PDB file of C-alpha atoms in Angstrom:
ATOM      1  CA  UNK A   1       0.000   0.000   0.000  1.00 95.00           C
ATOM      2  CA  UNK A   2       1.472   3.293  -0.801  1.00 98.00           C
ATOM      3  CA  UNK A   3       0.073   6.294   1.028  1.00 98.00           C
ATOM      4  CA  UNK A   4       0.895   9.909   0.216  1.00 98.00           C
ATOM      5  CA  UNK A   5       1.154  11.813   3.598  1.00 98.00           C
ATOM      6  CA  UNK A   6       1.360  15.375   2.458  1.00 98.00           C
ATOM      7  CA  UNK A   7      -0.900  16.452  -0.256  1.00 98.00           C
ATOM      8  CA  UNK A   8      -2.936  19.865  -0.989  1.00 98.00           C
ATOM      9  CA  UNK A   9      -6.159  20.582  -2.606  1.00 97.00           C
ATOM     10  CA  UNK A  10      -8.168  23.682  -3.320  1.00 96.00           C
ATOM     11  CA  UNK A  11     -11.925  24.376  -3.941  1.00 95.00           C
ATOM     12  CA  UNK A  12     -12.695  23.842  -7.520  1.00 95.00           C
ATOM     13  CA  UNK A  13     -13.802  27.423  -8.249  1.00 95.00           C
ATOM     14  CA  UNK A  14     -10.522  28.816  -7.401  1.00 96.00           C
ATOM     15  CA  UNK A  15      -7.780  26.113  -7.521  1.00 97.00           C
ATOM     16  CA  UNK A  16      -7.011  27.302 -10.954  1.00 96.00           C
ATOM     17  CA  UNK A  17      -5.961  30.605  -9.852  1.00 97.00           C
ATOM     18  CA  UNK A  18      -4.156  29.899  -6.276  1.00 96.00           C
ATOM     19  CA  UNK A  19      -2.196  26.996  -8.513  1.00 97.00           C
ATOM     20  CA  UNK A  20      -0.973  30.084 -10.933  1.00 96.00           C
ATOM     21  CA  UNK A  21      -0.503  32.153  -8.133  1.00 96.00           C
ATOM     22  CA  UNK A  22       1.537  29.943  -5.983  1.00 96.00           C
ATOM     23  CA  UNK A  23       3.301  28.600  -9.215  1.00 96.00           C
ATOM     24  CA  UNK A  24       4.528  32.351 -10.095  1.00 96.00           C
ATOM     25  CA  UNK A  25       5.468  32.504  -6.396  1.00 94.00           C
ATOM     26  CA  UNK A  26       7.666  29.760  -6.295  1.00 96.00           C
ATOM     27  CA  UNK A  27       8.677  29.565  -9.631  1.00 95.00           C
ATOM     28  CA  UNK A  28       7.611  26.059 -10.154  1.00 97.00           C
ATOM     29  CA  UNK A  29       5.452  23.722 -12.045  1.00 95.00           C
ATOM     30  CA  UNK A  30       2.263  22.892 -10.505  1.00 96.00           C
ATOM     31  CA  UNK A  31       1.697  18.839 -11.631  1.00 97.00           C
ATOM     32  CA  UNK A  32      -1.977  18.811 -11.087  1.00 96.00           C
ATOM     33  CA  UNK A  33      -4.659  21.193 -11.036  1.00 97.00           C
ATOM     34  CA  UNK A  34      -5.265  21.578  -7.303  1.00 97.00           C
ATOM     35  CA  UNK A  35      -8.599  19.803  -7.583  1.00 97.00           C
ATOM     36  CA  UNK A  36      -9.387  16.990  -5.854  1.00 97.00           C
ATOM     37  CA  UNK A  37     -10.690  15.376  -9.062  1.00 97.00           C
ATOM     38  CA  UNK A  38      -6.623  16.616 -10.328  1.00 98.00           C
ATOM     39  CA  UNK A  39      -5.351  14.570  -7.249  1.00 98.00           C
ATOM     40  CA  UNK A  40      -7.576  11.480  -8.042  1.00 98.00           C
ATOM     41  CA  UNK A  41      -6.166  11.629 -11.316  1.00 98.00           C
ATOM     42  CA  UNK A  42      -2.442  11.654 -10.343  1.00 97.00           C
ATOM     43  CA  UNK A  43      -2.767   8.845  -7.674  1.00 98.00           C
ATOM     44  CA  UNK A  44      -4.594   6.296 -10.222  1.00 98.00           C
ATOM     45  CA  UNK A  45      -1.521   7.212 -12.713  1.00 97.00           C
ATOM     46  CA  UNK A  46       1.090   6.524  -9.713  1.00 98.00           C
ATOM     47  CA  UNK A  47      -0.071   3.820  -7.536  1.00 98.00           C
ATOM     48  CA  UNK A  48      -0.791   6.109  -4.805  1.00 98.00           C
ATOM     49  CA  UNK A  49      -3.935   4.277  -2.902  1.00 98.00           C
ATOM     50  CA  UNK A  50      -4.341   6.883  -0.415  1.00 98.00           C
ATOM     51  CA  UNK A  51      -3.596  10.268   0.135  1.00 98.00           C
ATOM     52  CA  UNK A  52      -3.501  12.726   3.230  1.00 98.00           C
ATOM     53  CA  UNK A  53      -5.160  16.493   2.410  1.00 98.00           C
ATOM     54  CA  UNK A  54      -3.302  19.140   4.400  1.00 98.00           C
ATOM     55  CA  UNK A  55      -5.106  22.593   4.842  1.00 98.00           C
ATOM     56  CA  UNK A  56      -3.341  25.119   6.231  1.00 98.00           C
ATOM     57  CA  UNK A  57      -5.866  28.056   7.970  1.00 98.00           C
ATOM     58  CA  UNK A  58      -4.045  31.733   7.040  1.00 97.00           C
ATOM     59  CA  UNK A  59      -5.913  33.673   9.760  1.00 97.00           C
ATOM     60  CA  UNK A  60      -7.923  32.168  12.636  1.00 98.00           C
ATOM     61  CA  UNK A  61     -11.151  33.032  11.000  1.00 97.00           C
ATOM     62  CA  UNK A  62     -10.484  30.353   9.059  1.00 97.00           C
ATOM     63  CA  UNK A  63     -10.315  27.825  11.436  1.00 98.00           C
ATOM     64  CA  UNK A  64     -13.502  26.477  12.021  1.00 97.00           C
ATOM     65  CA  UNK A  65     -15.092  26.917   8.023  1.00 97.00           C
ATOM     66  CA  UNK A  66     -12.062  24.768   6.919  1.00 98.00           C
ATOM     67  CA  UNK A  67     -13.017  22.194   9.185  1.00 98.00           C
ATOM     68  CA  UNK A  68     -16.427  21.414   8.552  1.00 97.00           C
ATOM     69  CA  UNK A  69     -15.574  21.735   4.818  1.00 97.00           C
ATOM     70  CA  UNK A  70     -12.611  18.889   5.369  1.00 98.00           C
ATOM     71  CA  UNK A  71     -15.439  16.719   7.536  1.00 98.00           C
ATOM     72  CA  UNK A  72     -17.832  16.302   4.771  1.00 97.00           C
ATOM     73  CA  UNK A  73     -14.914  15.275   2.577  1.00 97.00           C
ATOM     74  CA  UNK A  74     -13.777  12.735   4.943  1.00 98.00           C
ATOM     75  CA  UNK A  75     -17.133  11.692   4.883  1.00 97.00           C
ATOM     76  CA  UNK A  76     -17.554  11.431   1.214  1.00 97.00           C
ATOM     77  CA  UNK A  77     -14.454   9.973   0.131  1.00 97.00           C
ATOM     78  CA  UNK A  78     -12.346   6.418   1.669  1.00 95.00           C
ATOM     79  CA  UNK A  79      -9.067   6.782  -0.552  1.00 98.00           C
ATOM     80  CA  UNK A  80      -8.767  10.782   0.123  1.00 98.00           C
ATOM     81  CA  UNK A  81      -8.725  12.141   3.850  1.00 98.00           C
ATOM     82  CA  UNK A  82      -8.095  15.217   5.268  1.00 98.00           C
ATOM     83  CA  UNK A  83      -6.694  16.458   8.356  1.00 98.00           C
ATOM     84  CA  UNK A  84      -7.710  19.578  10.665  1.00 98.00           C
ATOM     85  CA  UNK A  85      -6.282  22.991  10.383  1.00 98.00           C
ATOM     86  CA  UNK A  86      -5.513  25.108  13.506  1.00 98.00           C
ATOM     87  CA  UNK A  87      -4.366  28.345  13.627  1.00 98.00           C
ATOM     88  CA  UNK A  88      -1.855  29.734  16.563  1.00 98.00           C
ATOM     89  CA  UNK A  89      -4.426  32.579  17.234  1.00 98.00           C
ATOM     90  CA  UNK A  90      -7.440  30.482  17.724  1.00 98.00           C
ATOM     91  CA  UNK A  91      -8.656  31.379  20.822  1.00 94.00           C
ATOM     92  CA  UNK A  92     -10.806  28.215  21.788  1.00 96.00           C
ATOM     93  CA  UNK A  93      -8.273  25.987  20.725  1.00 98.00           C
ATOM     94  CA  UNK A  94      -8.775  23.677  23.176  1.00 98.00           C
ATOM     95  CA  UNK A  95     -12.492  23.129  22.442  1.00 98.00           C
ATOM     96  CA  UNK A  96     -11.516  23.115  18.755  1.00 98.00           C
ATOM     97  CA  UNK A  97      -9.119  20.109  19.011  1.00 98.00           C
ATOM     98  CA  UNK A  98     -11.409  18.378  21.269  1.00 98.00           C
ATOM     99  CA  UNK A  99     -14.022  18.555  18.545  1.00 98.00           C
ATOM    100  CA  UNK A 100     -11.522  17.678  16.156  1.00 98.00           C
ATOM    101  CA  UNK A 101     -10.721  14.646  17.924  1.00 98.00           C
ATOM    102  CA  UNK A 102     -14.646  13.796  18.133  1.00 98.00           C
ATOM    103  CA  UNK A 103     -15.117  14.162  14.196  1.00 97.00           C
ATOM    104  CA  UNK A 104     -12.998  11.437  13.844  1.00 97.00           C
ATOM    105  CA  UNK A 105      -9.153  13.558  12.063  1.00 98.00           C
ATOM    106  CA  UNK A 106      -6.286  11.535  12.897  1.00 98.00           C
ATOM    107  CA  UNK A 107      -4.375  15.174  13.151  1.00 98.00           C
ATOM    108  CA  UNK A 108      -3.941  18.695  12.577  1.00 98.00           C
ATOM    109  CA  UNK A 109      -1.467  20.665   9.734  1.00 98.00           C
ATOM    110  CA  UNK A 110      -0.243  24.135  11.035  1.00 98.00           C
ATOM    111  CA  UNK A 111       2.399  25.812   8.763  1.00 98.00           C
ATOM    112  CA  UNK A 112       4.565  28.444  11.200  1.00 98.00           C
ATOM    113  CA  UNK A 113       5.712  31.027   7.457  1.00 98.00           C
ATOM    114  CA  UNK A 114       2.147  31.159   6.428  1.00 97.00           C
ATOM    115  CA  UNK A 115       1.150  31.908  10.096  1.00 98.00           C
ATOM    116  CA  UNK A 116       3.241  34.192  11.114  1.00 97.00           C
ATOM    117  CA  UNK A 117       4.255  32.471  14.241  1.00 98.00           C
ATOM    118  CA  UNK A 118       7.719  30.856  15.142  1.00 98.00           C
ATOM    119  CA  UNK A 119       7.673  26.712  15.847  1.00 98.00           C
ATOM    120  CA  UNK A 120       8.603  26.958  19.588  1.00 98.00           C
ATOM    121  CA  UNK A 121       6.175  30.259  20.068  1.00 98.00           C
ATOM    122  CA  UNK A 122       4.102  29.473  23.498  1.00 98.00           C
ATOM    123  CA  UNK A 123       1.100  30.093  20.971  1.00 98.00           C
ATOM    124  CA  UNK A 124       2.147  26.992  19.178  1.00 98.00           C
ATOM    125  CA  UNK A 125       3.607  24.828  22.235  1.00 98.00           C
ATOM    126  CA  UNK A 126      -0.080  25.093  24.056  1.00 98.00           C
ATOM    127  CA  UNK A 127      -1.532  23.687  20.696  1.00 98.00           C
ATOM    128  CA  UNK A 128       0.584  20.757  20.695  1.00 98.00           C
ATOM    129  CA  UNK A 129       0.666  20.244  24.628  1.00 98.00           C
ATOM    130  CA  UNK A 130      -3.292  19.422  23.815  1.00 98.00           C
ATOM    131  CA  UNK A 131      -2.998  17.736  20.287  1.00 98.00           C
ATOM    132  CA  UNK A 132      -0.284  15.516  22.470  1.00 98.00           C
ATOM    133  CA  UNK A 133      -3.314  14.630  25.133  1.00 98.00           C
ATOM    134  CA  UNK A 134      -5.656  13.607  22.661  1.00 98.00           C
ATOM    135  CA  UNK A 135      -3.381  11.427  20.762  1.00 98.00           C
ATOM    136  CA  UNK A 136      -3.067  13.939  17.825  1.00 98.00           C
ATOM    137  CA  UNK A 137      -1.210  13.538  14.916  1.00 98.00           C
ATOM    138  CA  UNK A 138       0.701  17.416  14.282  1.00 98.00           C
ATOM    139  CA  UNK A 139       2.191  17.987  10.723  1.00 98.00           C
ATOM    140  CA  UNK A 140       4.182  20.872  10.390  1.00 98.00           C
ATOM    141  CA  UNK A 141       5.638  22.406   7.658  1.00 98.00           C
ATOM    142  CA  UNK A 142       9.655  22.721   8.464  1.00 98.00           C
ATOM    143  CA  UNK A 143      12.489  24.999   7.533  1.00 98.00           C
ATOM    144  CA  UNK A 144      13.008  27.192   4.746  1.00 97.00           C
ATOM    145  CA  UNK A 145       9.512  27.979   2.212  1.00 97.00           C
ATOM    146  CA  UNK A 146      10.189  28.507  -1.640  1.00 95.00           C
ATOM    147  CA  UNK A 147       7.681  31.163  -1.212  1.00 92.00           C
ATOM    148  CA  UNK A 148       8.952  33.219   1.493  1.00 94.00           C
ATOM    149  CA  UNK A 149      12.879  33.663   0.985  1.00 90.00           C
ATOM    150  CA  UNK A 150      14.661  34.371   4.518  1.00 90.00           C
ATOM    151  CA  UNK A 151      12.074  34.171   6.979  1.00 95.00           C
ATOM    152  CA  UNK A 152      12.867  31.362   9.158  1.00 94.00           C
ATOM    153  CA  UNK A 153      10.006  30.729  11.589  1.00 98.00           C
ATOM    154  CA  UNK A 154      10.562  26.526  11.717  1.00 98.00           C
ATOM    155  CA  UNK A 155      13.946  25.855  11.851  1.00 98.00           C
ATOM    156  CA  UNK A 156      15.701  22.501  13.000  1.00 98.00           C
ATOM    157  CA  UNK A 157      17.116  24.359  16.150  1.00 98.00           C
ATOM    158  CA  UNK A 158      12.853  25.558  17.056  1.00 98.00           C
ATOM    159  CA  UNK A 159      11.865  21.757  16.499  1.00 98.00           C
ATOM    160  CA  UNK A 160      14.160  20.467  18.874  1.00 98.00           C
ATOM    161  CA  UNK A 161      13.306  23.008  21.106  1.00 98.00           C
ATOM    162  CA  UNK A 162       9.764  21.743  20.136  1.00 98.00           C
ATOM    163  CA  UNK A 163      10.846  18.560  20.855  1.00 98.00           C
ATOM    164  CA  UNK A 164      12.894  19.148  24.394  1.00 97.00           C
ATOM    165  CA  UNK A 165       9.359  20.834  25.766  1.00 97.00           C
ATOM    166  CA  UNK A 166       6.767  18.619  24.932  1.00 97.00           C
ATOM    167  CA  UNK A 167       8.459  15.331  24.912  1.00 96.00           C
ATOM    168  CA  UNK A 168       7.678  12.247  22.613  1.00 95.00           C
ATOM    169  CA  UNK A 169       4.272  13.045  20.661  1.00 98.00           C
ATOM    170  CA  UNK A 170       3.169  12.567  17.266  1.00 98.00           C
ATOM    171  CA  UNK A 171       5.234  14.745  15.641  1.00 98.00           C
ATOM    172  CA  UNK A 172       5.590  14.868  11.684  1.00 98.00           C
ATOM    173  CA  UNK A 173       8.504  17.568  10.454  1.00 98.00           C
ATOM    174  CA  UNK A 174       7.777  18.004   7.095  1.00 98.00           C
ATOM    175  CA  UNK A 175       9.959  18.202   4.043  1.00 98.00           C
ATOM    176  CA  UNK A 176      12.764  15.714   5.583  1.00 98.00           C
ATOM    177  CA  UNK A 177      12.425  17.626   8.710  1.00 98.00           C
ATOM    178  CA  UNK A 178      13.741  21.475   7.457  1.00 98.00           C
ATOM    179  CA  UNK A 179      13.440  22.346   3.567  1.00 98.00           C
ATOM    180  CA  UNK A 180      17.335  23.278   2.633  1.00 97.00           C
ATOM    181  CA  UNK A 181      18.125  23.062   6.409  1.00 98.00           C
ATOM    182  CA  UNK A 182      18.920  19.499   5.747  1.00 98.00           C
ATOM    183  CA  UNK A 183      22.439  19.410   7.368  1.00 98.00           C
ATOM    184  CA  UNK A 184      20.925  21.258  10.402  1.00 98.00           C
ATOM    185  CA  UNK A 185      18.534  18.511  10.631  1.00 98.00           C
ATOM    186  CA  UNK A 186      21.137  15.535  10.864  1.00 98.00           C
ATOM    187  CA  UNK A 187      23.261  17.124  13.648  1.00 97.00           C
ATOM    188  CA  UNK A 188      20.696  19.260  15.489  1.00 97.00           C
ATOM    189  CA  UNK A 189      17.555  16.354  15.658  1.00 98.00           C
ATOM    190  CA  UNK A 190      19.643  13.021  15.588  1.00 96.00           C
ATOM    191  CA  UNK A 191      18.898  12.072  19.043  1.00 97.00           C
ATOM    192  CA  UNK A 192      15.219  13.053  19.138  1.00 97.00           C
ATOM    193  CA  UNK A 193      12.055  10.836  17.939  1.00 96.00           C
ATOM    194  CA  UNK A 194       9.388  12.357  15.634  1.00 98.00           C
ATOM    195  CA  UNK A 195       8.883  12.017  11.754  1.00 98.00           C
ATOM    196  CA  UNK A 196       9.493  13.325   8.478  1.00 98.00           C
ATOM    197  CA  UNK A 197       7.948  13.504   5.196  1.00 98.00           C
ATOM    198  CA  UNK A 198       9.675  13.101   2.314  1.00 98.00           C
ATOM    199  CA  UNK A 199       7.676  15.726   0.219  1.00 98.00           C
ATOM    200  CA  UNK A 200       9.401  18.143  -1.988  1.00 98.00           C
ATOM    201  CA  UNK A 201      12.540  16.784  -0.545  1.00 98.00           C
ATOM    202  CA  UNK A 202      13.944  14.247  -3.414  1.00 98.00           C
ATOM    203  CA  UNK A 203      15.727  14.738  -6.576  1.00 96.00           C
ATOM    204  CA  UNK A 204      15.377  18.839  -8.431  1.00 96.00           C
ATOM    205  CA  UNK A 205      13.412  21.069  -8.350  1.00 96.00           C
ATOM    206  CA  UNK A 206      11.242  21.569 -11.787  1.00 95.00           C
ATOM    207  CA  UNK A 207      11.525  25.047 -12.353  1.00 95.00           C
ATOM    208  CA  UNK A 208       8.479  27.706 -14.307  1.00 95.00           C
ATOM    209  CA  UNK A 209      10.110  28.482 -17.897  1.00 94.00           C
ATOM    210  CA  UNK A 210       9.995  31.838 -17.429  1.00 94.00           C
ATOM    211  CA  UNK A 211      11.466  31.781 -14.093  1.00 93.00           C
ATOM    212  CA  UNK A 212      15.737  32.300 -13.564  1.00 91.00           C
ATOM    213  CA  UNK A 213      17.239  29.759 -10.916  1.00 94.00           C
ATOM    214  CA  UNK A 214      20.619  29.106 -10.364  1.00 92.00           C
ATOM    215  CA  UNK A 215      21.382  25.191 -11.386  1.00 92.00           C
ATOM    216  CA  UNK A 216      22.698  24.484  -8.014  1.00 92.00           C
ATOM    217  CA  UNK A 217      19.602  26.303  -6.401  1.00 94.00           C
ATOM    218  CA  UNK A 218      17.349  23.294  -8.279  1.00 97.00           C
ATOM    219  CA  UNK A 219      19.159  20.149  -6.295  1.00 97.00           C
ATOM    220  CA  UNK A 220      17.429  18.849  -3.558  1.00 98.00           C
ATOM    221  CA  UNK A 221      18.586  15.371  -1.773  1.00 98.00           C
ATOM    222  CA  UNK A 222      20.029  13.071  -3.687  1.00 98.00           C
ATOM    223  CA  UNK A 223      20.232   9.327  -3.073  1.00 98.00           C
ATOM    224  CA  UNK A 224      23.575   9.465  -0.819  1.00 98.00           C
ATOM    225  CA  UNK A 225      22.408  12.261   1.190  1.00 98.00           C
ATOM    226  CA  UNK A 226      18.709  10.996   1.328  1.00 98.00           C
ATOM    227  CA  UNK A 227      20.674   7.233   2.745  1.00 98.00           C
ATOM    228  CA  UNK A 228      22.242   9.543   5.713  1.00 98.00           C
ATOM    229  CA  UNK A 229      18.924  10.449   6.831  1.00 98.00           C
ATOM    230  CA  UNK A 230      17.882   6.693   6.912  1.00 98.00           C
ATOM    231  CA  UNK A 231      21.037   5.745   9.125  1.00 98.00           C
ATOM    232  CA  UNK A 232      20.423   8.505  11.284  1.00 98.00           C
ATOM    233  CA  UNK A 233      17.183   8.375  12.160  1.00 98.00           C
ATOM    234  CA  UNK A 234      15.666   4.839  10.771  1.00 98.00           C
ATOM    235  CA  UNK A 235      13.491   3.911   7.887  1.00 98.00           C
ATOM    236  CA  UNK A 236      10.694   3.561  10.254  1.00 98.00           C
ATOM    237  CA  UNK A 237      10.415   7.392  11.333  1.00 98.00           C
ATOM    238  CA  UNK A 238       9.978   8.362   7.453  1.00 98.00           C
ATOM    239  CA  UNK A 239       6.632   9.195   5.851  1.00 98.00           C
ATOM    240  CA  UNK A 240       6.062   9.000   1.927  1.00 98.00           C
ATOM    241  CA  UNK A 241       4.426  12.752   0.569  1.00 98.00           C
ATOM    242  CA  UNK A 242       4.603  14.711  -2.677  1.00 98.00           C
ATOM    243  CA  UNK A 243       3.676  17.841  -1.969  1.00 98.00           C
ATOM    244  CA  UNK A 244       1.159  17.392  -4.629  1.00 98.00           C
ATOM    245  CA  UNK A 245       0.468  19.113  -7.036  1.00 97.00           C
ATOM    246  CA  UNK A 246       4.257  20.625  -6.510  1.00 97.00           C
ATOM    247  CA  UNK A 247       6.074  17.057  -7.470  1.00 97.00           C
ATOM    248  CA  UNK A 248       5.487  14.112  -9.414  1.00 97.00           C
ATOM    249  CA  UNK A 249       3.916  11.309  -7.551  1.00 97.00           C
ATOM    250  CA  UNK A 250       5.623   8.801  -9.997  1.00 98.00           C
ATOM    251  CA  UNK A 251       8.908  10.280  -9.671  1.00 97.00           C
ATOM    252  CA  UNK A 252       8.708  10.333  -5.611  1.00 98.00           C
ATOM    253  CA  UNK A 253       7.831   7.138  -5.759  1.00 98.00           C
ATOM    254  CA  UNK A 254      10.533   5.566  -8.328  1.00 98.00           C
ATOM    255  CA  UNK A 255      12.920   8.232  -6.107  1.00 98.00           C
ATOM    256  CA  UNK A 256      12.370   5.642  -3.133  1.00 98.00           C
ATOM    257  CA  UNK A 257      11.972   2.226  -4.940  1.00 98.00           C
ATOM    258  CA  UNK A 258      15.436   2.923  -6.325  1.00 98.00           C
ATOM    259  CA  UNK A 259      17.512   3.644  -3.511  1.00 98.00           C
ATOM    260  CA  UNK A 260      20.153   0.776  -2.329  1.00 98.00           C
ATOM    261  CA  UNK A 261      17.980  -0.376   0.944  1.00 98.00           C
ATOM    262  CA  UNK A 262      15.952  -3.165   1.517  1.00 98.00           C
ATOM    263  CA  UNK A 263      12.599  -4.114   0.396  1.00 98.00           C
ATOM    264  CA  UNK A 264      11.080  -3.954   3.491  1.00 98.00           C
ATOM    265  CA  UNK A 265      12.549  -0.739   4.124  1.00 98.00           C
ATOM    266  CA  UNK A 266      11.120   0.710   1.147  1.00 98.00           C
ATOM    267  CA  UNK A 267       7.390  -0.270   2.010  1.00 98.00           C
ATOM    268  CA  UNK A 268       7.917   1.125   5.427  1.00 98.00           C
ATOM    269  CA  UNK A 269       8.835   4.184   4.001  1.00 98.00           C
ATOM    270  CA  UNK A 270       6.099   4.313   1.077  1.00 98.00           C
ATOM    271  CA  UNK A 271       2.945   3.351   3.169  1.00 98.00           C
ATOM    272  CA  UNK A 272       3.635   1.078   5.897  1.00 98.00           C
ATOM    273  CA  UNK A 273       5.137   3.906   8.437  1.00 98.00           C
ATOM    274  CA  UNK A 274       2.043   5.849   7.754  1.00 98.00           C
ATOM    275  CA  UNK A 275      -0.708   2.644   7.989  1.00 98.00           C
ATOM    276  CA  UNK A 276       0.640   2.502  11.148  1.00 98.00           C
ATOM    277  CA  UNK A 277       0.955   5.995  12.539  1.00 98.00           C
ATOM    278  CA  UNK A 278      -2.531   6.444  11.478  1.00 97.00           C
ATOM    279  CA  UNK A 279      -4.335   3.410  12.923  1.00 92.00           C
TER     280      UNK A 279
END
């Protein structure tokens, strides 16, 4: 079973134009639509037989409408689920992740760039003091974000801080635990127990044509590097995601299934990890 941990969807209406926003953003090639029909479509082509939706709320407001929307798709669909959003400035937050809990989400997604808030901000630690209680699942986006160039609000050194706080929880860095803070992450969160997600981690970056990047600016892990991260921390602490619709299922996946490991190691990574972490 291959799941995808770390996928992204927008509303029909306006997927089209967030995906050309974001794209410009970033300067990358969006490989779906942003639909969830788009996403259907690129797991039947890959093998993918489920995948995880993470929404990420902007502003607090959005909290709650994001919620009930991600309910009825739960509710609707058995190869697609969706997570909870929370925001740092959500005032109930405790009532909010109770009733998370209740509507049966296996976790919440909080992304500290697009929020505004640092990783080991007391706003954030309260949050996952409670998601810990109830046996949440937190995702978090880690290090640096294509989008926002410099601003380091997630950084390996604020996840083990993270980390040192709450203790052992269900803790999911994604992006191999800090986008391009990779070296960080192998000497700063070696001795600590969480997860990471492989999404927009592997190979290069596909960059917009009318974009400019520097070739070495493209490279992201590569097999060797990708192998230190498995000796450190243990095939069974990594989750397979894509990032979709930011990187080629089929490519993530042929990116694992080639690496020098065994068998068994590469269906822990590719769905077994994540069958288990999510009941």
């Amino acid at each position: 079973m291959i799941i995808d941990f770390h996928t992204h969807i927008f509303p029909d209406k306006i997927a089209g134009e967030v995906i050309d926003k974001l794209s410009k953003i970033s300067r990358t090639v969006a490989f779906s639509d942003g639909t969830i029909g788009g996403l259907q479509k690129s797991m039947e082509t890959s093998g993918v037989d489920l995948s995880i939706i993470l929404p990420v709320a902007t502003n607090s407001t959005q909290v709650q409408k994001i919620n009930n929307s991600a309910a009825r798709l739960n509710e609707k669909f058995s190869a697609v689920k969706s997570f909870a959003a929370i925001h740092p400035d959500f005032e109930n937050f405790k009532t909010e992740l109770s009733a998370i809990k209740n509507l049966g989400f296996k976790g919440i997604k909080i992304h500290p760039v697009y929020q505004n808030c640092k990783l080991d901000d007391k706003k954030f630690l309260r949050i996952f003091y409670r998601a810990a209680e109830l046996d949440l699942i937190v995702v978090t986006h880690a290090g640096l974000d294509i989008g926002f160039p410099g601003v380091v609000n997630c950084s390996p050194k604020m996840a083990r801080n993270v980390l040192t706080e709450i203790g052992e929880f269900k803790f999911v860095l994604a992006h191999m635990g800090g986008w391009k803070n990779w070296d960080e992450v192998l000497t700063q969160l070696g001795d600590k127990k969480f997860f990471l997600d492989t999404s927009f981690s592997t190979g290069k970056i596909i960059p917009r044509t009318d974009s400019t990047w520097q070739i070495s600016e493209l490279n992201l892990l590569d097999s060797e590097k990708f192998l230190q991260f498995i000796k450190i921390f243990g095939a069974e602490k990594i989750l397979f995601g894509t990032d979709s619709p930011w990187t080629s299922a089929t490519e993530s996946i042929n990116f694992i299934k080639q690496l020098k490991i065994s068998d068994a190691e590469k269906n822990k990574i590719l769905g077994d990890n994540a069958e288990i972490l999510l009941q």
